[in-house]
XYZ file of C-alpha atoms in Angstrom:
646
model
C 2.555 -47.495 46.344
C 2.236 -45.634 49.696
C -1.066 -45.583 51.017
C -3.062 -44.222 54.402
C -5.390 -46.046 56.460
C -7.983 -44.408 55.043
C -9.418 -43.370 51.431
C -6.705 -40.694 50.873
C -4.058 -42.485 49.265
C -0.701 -40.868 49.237
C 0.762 -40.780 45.652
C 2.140 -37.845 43.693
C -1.658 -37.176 42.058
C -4.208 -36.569 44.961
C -7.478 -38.341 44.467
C -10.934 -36.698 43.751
C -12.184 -35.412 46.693
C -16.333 -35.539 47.445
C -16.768 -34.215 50.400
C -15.245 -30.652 50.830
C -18.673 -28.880 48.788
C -20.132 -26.578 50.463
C -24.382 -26.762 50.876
C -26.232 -24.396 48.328
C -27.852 -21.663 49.829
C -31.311 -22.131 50.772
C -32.976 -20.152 47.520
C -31.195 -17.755 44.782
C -32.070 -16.366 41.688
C -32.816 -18.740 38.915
C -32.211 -15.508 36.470
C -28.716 -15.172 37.949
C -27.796 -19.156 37.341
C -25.427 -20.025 34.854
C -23.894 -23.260 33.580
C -22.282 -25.186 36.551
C -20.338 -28.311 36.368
C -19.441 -30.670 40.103
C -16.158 -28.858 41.310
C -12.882 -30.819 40.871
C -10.455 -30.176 43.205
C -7.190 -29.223 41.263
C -4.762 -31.703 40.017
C -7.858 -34.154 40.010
C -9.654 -35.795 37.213
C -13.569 -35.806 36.989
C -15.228 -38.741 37.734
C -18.317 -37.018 35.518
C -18.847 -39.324 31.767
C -20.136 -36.116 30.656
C -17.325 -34.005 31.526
C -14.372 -36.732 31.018
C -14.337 -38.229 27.805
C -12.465 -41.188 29.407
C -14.517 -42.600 31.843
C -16.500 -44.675 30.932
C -19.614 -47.459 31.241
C -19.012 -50.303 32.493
C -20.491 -52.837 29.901
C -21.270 -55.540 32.898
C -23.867 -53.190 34.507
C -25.920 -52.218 31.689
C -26.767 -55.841 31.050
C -29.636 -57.828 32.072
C -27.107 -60.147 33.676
C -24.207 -61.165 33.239
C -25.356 -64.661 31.354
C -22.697 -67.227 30.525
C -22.270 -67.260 26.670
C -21.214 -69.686 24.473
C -17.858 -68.825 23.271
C -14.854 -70.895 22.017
C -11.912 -71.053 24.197
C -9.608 -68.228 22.402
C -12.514 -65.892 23.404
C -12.372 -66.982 27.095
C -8.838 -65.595 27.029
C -9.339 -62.753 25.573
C -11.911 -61.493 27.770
C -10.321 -62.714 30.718
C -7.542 -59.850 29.833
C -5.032 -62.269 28.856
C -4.716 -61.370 25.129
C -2.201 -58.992 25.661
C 0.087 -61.761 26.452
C -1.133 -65.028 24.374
C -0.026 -64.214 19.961
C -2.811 -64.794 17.891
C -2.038 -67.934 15.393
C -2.606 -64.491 12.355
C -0.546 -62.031 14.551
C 2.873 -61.618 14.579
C 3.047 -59.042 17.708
C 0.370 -59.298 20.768
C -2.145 -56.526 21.161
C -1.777 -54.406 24.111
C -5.838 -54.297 24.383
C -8.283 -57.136 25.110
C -10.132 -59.176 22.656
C -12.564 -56.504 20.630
C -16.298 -58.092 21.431
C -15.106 -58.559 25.256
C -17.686 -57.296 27.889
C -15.880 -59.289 30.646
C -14.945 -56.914 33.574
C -11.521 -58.278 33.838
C -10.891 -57.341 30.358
C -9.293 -54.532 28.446
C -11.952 -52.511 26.548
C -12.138 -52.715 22.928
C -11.676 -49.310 21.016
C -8.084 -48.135 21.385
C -6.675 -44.792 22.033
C -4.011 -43.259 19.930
C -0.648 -42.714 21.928
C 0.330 -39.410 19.422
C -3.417 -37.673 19.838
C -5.176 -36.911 23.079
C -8.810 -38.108 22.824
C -11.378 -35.756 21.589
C -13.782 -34.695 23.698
C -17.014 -36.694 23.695
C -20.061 -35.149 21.821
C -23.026 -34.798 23.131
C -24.462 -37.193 20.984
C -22.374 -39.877 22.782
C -22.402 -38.985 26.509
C -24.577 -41.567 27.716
C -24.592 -45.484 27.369
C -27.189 -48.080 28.443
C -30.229 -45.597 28.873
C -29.216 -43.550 25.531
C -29.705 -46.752 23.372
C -30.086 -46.188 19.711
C -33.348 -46.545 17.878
C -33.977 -49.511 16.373
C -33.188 -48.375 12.813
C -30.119 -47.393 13.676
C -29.070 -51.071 16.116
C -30.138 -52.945 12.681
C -27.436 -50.411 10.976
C -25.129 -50.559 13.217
C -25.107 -54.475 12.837
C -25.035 -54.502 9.337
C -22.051 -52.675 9.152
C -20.255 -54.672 12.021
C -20.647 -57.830 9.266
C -18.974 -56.103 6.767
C -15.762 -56.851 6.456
C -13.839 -53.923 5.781
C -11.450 -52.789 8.257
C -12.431 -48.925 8.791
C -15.844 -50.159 9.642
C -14.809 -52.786 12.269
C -13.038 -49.875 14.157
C -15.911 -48.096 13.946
C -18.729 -50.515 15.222
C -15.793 -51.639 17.930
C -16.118 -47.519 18.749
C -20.221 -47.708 19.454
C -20.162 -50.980 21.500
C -20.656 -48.911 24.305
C -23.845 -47.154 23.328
C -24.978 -50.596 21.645
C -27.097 -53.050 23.391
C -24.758 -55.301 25.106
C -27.033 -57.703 24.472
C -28.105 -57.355 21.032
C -25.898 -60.028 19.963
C -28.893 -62.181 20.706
C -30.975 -60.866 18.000
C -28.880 -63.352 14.972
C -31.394 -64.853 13.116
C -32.050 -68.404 13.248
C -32.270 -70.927 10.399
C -34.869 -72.557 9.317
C -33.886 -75.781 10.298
C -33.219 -74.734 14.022
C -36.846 -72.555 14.124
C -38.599 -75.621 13.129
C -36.636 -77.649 16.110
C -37.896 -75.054 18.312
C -41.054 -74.751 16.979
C -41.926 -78.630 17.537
C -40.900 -78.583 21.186
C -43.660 -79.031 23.426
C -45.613 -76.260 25.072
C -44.176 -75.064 28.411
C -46.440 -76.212 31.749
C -46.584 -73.563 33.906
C -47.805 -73.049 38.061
C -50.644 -70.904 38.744
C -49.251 -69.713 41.913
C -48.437 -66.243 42.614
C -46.490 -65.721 45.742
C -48.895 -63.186 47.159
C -48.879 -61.789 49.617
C -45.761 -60.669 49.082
C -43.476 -60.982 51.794
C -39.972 -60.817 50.065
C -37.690 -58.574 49.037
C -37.264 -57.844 45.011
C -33.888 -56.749 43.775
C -32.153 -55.215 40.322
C -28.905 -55.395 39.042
C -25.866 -52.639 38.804
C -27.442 -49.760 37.427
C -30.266 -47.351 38.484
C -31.253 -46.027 35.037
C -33.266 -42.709 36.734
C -30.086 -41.934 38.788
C -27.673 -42.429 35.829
C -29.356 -39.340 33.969
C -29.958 -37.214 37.371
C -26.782 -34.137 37.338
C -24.325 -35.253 38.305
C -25.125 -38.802 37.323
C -25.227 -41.606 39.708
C -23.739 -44.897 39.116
C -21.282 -47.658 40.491
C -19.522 -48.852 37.291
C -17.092 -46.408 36.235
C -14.439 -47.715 34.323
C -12.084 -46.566 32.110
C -9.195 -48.005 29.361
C -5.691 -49.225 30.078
C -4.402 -47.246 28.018
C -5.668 -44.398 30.271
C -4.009 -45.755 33.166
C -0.829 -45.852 31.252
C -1.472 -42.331 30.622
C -2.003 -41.075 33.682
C 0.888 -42.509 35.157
C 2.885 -39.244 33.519
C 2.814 -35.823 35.232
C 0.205 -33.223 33.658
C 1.803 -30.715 31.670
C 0.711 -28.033 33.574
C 1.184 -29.522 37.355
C -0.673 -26.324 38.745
C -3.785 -26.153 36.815
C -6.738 -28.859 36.746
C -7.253 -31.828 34.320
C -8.299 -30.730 31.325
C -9.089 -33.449 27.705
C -7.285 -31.172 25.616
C -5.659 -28.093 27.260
C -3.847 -29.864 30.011
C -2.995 -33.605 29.486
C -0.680 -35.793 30.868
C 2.998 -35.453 29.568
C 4.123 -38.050 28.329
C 7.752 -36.762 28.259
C 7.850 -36.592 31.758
C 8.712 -40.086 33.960
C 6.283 -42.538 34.580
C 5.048 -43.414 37.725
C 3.079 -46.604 38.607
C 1.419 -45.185 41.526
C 0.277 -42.078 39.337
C -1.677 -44.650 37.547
C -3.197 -46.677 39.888
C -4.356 -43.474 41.797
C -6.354 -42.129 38.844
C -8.352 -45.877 38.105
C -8.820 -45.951 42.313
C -10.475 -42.419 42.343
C -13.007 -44.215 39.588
C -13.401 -46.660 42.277
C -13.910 -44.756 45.089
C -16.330 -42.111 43.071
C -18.422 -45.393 42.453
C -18.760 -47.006 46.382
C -19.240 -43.686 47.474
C -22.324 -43.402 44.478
C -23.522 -46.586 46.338
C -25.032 -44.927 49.239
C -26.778 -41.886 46.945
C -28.531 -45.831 45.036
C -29.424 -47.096 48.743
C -31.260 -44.400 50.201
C -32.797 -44.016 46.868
C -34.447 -48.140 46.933
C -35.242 -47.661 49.817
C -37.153 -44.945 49.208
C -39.433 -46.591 46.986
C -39.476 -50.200 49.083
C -36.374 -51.687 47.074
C -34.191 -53.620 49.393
C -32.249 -55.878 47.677
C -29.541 -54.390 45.462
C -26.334 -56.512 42.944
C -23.246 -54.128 43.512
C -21.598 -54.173 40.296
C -18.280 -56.165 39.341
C -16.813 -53.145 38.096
C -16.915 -50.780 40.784
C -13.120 -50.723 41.068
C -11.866 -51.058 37.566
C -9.332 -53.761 36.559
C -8.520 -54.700 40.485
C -8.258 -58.293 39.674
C -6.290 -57.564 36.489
C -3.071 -59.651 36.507
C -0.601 -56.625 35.596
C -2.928 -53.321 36.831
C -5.075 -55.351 39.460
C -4.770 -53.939 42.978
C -6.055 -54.315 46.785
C -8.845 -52.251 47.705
C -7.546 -52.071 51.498
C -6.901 -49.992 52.833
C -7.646 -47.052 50.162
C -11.318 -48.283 49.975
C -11.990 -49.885 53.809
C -13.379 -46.361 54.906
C -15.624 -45.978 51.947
C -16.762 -49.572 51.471
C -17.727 -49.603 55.541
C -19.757 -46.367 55.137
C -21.792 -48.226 52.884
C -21.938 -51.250 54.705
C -23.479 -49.369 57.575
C -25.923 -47.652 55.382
C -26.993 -51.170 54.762
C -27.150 -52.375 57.636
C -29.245 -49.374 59.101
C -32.040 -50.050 55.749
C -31.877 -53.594 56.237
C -30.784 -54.108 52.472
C -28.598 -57.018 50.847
C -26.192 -56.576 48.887
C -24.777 -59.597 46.487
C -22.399 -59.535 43.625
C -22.111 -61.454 40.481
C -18.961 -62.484 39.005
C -18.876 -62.477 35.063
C -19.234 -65.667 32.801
C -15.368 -65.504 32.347
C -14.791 -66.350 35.896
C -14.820 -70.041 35.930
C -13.355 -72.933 38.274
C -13.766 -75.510 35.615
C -11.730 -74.666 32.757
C -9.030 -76.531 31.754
C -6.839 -73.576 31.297
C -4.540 -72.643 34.210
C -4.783 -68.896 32.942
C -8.551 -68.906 33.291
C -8.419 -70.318 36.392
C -5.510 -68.040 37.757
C -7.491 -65.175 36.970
C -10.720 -66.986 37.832
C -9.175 -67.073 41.175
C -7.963 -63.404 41.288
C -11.322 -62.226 40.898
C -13.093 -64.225 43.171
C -10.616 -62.819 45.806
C -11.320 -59.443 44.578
C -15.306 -59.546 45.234
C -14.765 -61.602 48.524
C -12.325 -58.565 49.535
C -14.710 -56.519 48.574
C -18.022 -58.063 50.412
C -15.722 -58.288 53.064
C -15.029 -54.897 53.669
C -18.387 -53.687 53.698
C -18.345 -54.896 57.698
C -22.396 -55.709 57.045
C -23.817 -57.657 60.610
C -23.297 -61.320 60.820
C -26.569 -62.244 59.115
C -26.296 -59.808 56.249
C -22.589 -60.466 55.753
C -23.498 -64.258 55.216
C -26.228 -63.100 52.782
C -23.846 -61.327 50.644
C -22.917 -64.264 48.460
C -21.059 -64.312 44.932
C -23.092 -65.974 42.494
C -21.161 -68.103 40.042
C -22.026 -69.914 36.655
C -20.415 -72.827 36.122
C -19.096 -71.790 33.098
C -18.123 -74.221 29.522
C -18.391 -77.854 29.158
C -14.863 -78.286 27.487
C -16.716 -81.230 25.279
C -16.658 -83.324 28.948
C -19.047 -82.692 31.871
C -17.946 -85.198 34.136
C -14.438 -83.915 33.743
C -15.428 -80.247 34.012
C -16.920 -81.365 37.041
C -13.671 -82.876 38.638
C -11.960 -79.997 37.372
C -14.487 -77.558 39.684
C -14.408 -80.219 42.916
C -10.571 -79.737 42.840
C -10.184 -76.045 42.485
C -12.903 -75.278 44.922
C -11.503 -77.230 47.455
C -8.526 -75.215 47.536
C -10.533 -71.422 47.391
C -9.650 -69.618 50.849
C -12.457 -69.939 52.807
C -13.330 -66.583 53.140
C -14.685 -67.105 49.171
C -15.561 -70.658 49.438
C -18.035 -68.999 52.281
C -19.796 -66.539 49.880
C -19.784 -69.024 46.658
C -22.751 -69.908 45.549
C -23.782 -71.614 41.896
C -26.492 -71.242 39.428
C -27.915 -72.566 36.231
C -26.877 -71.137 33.013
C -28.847 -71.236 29.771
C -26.159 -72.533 27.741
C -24.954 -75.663 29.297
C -25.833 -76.400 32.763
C -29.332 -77.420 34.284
C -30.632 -77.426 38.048
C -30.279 -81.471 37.508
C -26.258 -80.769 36.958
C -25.619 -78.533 39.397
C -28.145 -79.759 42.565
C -26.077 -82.997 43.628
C -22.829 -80.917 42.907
C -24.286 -78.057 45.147
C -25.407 -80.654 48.088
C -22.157 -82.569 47.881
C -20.030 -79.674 48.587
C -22.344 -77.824 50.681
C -22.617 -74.910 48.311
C -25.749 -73.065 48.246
C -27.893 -73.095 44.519
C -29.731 -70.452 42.614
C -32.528 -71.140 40.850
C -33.170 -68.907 37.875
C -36.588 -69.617 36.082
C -35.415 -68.346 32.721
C -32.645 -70.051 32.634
C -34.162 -73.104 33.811
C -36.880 -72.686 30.813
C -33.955 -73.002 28.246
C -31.449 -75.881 29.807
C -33.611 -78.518 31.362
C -32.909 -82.317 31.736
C -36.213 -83.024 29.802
C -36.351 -86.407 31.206
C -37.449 -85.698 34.336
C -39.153 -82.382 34.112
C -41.452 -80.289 31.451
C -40.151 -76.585 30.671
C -41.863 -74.062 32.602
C -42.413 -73.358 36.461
C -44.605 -75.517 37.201
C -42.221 -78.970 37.296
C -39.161 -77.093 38.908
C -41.251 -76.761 42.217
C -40.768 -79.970 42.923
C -37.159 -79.505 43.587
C -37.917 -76.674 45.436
C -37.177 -78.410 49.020
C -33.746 -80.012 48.359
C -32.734 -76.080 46.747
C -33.995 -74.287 49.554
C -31.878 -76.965 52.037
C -29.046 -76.318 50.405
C -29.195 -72.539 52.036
C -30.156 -73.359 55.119
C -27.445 -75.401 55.642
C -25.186 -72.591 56.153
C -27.902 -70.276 57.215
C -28.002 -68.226 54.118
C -31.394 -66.236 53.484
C -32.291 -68.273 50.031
C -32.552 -66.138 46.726
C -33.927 -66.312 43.270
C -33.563 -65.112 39.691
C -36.853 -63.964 37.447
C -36.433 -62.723 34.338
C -38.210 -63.731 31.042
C -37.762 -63.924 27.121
C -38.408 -61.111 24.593
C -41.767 -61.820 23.023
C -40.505 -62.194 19.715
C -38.013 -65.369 20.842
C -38.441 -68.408 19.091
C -35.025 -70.126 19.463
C -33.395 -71.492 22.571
C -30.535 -68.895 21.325
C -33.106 -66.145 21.380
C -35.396 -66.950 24.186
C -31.858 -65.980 26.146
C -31.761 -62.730 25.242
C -33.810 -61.236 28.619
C -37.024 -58.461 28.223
C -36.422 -55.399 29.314
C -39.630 -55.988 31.710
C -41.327 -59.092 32.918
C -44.849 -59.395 33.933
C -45.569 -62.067 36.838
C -44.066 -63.374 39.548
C -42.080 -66.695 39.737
C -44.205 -69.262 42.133
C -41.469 -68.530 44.277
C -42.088 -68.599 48.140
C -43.705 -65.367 49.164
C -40.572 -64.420 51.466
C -38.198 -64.598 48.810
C -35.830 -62.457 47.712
C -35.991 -62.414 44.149
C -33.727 -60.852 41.769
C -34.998 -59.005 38.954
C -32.806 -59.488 35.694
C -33.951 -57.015 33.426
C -32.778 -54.481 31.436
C -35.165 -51.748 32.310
C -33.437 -52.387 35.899
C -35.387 -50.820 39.112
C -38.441 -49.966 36.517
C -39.169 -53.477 35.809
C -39.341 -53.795 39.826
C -41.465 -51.311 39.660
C -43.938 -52.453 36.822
C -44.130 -55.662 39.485
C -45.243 -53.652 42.479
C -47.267 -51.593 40.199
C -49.035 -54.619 38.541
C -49.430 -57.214 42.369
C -49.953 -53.866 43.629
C -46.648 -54.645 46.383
C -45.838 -52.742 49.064
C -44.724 -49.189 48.398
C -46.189 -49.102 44.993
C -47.991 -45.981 46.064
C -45.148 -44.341 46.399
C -44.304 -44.431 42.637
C -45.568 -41.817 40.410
C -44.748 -41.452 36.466
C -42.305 -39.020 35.242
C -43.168 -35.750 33.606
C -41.582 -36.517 30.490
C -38.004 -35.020 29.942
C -38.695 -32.903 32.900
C -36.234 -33.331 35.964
C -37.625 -31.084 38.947
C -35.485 -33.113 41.945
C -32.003 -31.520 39.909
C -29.957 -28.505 40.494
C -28.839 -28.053 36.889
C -29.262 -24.776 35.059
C -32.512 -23.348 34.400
C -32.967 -20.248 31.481
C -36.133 -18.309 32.705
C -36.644 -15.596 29.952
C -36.235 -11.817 31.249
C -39.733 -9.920 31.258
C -39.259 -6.778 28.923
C -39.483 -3.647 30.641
C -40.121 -0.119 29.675
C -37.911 2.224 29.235
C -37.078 4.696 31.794
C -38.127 8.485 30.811
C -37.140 11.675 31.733
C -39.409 13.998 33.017
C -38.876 17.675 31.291
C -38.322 20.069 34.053
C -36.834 23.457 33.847
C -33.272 24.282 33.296
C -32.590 25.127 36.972
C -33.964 21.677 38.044
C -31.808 19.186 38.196
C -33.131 15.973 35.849
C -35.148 13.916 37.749
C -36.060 9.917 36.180
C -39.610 8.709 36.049
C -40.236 4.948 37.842
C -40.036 2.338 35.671
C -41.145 -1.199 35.679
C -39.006 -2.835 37.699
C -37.863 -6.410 36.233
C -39.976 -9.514 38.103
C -37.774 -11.710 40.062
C -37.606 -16.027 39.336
C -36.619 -17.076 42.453
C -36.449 -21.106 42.483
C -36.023 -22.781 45.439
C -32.516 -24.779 45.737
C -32.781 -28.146 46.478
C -30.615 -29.927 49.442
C -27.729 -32.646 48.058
C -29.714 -35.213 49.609
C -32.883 -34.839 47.640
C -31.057 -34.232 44.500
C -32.066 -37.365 42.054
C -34.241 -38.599 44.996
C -37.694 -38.128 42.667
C -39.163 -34.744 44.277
C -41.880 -35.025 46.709
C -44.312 -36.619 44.183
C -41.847 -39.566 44.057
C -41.861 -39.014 39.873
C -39.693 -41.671 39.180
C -40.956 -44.085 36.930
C -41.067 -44.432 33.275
C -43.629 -46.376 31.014
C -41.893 -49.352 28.954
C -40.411 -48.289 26.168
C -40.709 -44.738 27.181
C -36.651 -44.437 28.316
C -36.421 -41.689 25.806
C -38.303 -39.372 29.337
C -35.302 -39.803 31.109
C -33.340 -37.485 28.785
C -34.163 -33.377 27.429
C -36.572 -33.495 24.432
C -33.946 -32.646 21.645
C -33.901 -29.199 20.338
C -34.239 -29.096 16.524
C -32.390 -25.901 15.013
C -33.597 -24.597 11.704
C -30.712 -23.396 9.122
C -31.121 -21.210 6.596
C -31.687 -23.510 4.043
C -34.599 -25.205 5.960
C -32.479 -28.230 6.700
C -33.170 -29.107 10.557
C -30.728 -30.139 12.844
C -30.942 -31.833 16.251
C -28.872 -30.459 18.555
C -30.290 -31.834 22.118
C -32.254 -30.016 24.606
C -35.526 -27.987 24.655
C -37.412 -27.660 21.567
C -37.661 -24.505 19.734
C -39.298 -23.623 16.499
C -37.234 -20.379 16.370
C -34.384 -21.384 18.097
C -30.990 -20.747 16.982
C -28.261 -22.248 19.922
C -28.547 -24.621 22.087
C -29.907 -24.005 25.375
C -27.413 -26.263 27.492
């Protein structure tokens, strides 16, 4: 494919263009507003979830983090995109899409799309992902009908994944046998230390839940299915009008072109770094310096068949957020996902395991950050399985590391899973091949070498020294992982599943930076500076709830009834002459600038209670029929309302 020096890339289908909007005027007549959608340019898809049914969430970013998980080897495969070519043992023909539970961001996504029918356009039920989770009645129904094992209700769990918790797999009860194990286990010691004051910098993962729901949302891990980039590699039918789900489709009579393709899943990319910069200004805003870009800002570009460089279609882009960076003063890491492992003993693992290391290195690379902050932006990395041998799993990692290009072996650094490998593994491993270590306490609560320390913080500080050396070594500022346990966890299978909130502070040093793993994202940050009282906490301010007033969507303000004009009676030779009437009040609402748009208003009302992510949406309407049945249809509430106010 032919492409420019810059972020146009020359291909038959012109990518989404950002920046050719003109400002709103200053103020206009909130009566005269009417339903407005981002304008595409034409021959351009939308980059919108709401508006274009095939982009989607990217199941990486709404987790806590992307944990290592304890799968047999047929799953790594899968996940790792590879299914497509690898028969199952009970197939006769390979599946075109990735393995069905895969959350991996080198994989194919589940739920397939028909070849014959277009995709219908997404409900508004369904627009939303991580923040839109459903209650817990329907989760517990949702799983019940993912265990049963009739085929028309496997398709249709495999359908809601999205919208599911990604990490409600977690939730499997435990037997009795294994609570009682867990229940025996000594008590956890913990320190008594809080780092205060603090002098750090905390940090979330991925996703800003507050800018996801602002209009348009905000968010760096738009992806989509490759069966849409297959798609989209054939003309539209109607070359001279815009994208449309239904009315204007690709043809798929018309020649394919591979270029076609790979410019529609690049514009995804590109609408996500350039989203980046909107999520920057925003932390820093509220004192949040310390930000995990997302593994799936440029869909499938470490896929074996549909991967692709992101120079020199992304170099402009990427550096413009680099040198907002740089000017806040922010890091910037990334996290490659538990599928990405040097130790396997499967040359396709580690093929692609070394595809996509290349892929974030390219990527941290191109953000041209200043020498200090482009050293800090590492690429954390889980060890990954055991393979039923640790010392050989070790070998296996010492060889293939050796031969990473230095550019990744510079940015590599390990940490401790919960599944297989403790501080105690991974230390001498780190310090041998001068690779830096992250210590993350929850993890570190789960898989400990119990014969030489107790579970809790309080032990781990002893190793604390020979950690922190192995940064300095190469002149990395150090970092750390907090996150803790649901309350209800009993299990060591459980206790893994991460709280949407936490409520200390590791006894980390106080100039740490610490990354928050939670699913509640920048609002569990928050609930931190709210709680140690941290710096900028006064700048935080809850939400009125379901009421956006930093958002330039469509407001209905009701028309004030007038009277009606009268004529005055005047004699026949007079010409007809009309009374005054009332004239009609004018709502004028102030328009607010694109760069305050999602930024929280003045009051800084940007922060949500726990459990209270149901304020980040419109109250749903409820619509009365005739036979008294109500109906939610989204939006306002209305007693005597009869259409939806959208």
């Amino acid at each position: 494919m032919a492409q420019a020096a810059t972020d146009s890339v020359t291909t038959s289908m012109p990518l989404p263009t950002f920046d050719n909007l003109l400002p709103p005027a200053p103020k206009r007549r909130a009566s005269q507003r009417i339903v407005t959608k981002p304008a595409v340019p034409s021959k351009s898809r939308s980059t919108n979830p709401d508006v274009n049914p095939e982009v989607l969430d990217g199941p990486e970013a709404l987790r806590a983090s992307p944990d290592a998980e304890e799968r047999d080897e047929r799953s790594d495969v899968d996940n790792l995109g590879m299914s497509g070519q690898i028969k199952d043992k009970d197939d006769s023909v390979p599946s075109l899409v990735g393995g069905g539970d895969s959350d991996s961001s080198l994989s194919e996504m589940s739920e397939e799309m028909s070849q014959e029918e277009p995709p219908p356009p997404r409900s508004k039920k369904a627009r939303v992902s991580k923040a839109a989770q459903p209650t817990k009645k329907q989760a517990v129904v949702a799983k019940s009908q993912k265990a049963i094992p009739a085929a028309p209700v496997k398709k249709e769990a495999a359908k809601e994944t999205q919208f599911l918790d990604p990490e409600a797999e977690g939730d499997e009860e435990a037997d009795e046998e294994e609570i009682q194990a867990a229940l025996s286990r000594p008590p956890p010691v913990h320190s008594d230390y809080l780092p205060l004051p603090w002098k750090g910098r905390l940090g979330y993962a991925c996703l800003n839940t507050y800018l996801r729901f602002s209009n348009p949302p905000v968010f760096a891990s738009r992806t989509c299915r490759i069966a849409s980039i297959l798609e989209n590699r054939h003309p539209l039918k109607n070359p001279d009008e815009p994208p449309h789900a239904t009315k204007n489709r690709p043809d798929r009579d018309q020649p394919a072109d591979i270029a076609r393709g790979r410019a529609y899943v690049e514009s995804l990319g590109l609408a996500n770094a350039k989203d980046i910069i909107k999520m920057l200004r925003w932390n820093d805003r509220y004192g949040i310096k310390f930000f995990r870009l997302s593994s799936e800002m440029f869909p499938f570009a470490s896929h074996e068949e549909y991967g692709y460089n992101l120079a020199p279609f992304a170099s402009k882009t990427l550096a413009e957020v680099g040198k907002v960076a740089a000017e806040l003063g922010h890091r910037l890491t990334t996290h490659p996902g538990q599928f990405t492992q040097l130790g396997s003993p499967r040359k396709q693992v580690i093929d692609n395991a070394l595809r996509d290391l290349a892929y974030h290195a390219e990527l941290l690379s191109l953000l041209k950050l200043p020498p200090q902050q482009n050293r800090d932006a590492v690429m954390i990395l889980h060890l990954g399985g055991v393979f039923g041998d640790k010392a050989a799993t070790l070998d296996r990692f010492r060889e293939n590391y050796k031969n990473l290009p230095q550019g990744v072996k510079d940015r590599l650094v390990l940490e401790n899973d919960d599944v297989s490998w403790s501080v105690h593994d991974l230390l001498p491993l780190c310090e041998e091949l001068n690779i830096p270590m992250v210590l993350d306490f929850h993890h570190n609560n789960i898989i400990f070498d119990a014969d030489q320390i107790r579970e809790g913080t309080k032990d781990i500080m002893q190793l604390f020294p020979r950690i922190l050396e192995t940064w300095k070594r190469k002149n990395i500022t150090p970092k750390m992982h907090y996150s803790e346990p649901t309350p209800a966890a009993i299990t060591g299978r459980q206790r893994r599943k991460h709280n949407p909130r936490v409520g200390t502070l590791p006894p980390c040093p106080p100039d740490m930076d610490l990354m928050i793993e939670a699913k509640d994202k920048e609002q569990a940050v928050f609930e931190l500076m709210r709680t140690f009282k941290l710096p900028r906490f006064d700048t935080l301010n809850d939400m009125i709830p379901h009421v956006r007033k930093d958002d330039n969507k469509p407001v209905r303000v009701p028309k004030k009834k007038t009277p009606k004009k009268r004529k005055a009676k005047k004699s026949a030779d007079d010409d007809e002459e009309e009374e005054p009437g009332v004239e009609e009040e004018e709502f004028v609402q102030a328009v607010i600038p694109e760069d305050e748009v999602g930024m929280g208003g003045p009051e800084g009302r940007v922060y949500w209670p726990p459990g209270m992510e149901e304020w980040l949406r419109p109250v749903k309407r409820v619509v009365k029929k005739k036979d008294g049945v109500e109906e939610s249809m989204g939006k306002k509430v209305g007693k005597n309302a009869t259409k939806d106010e959208d």
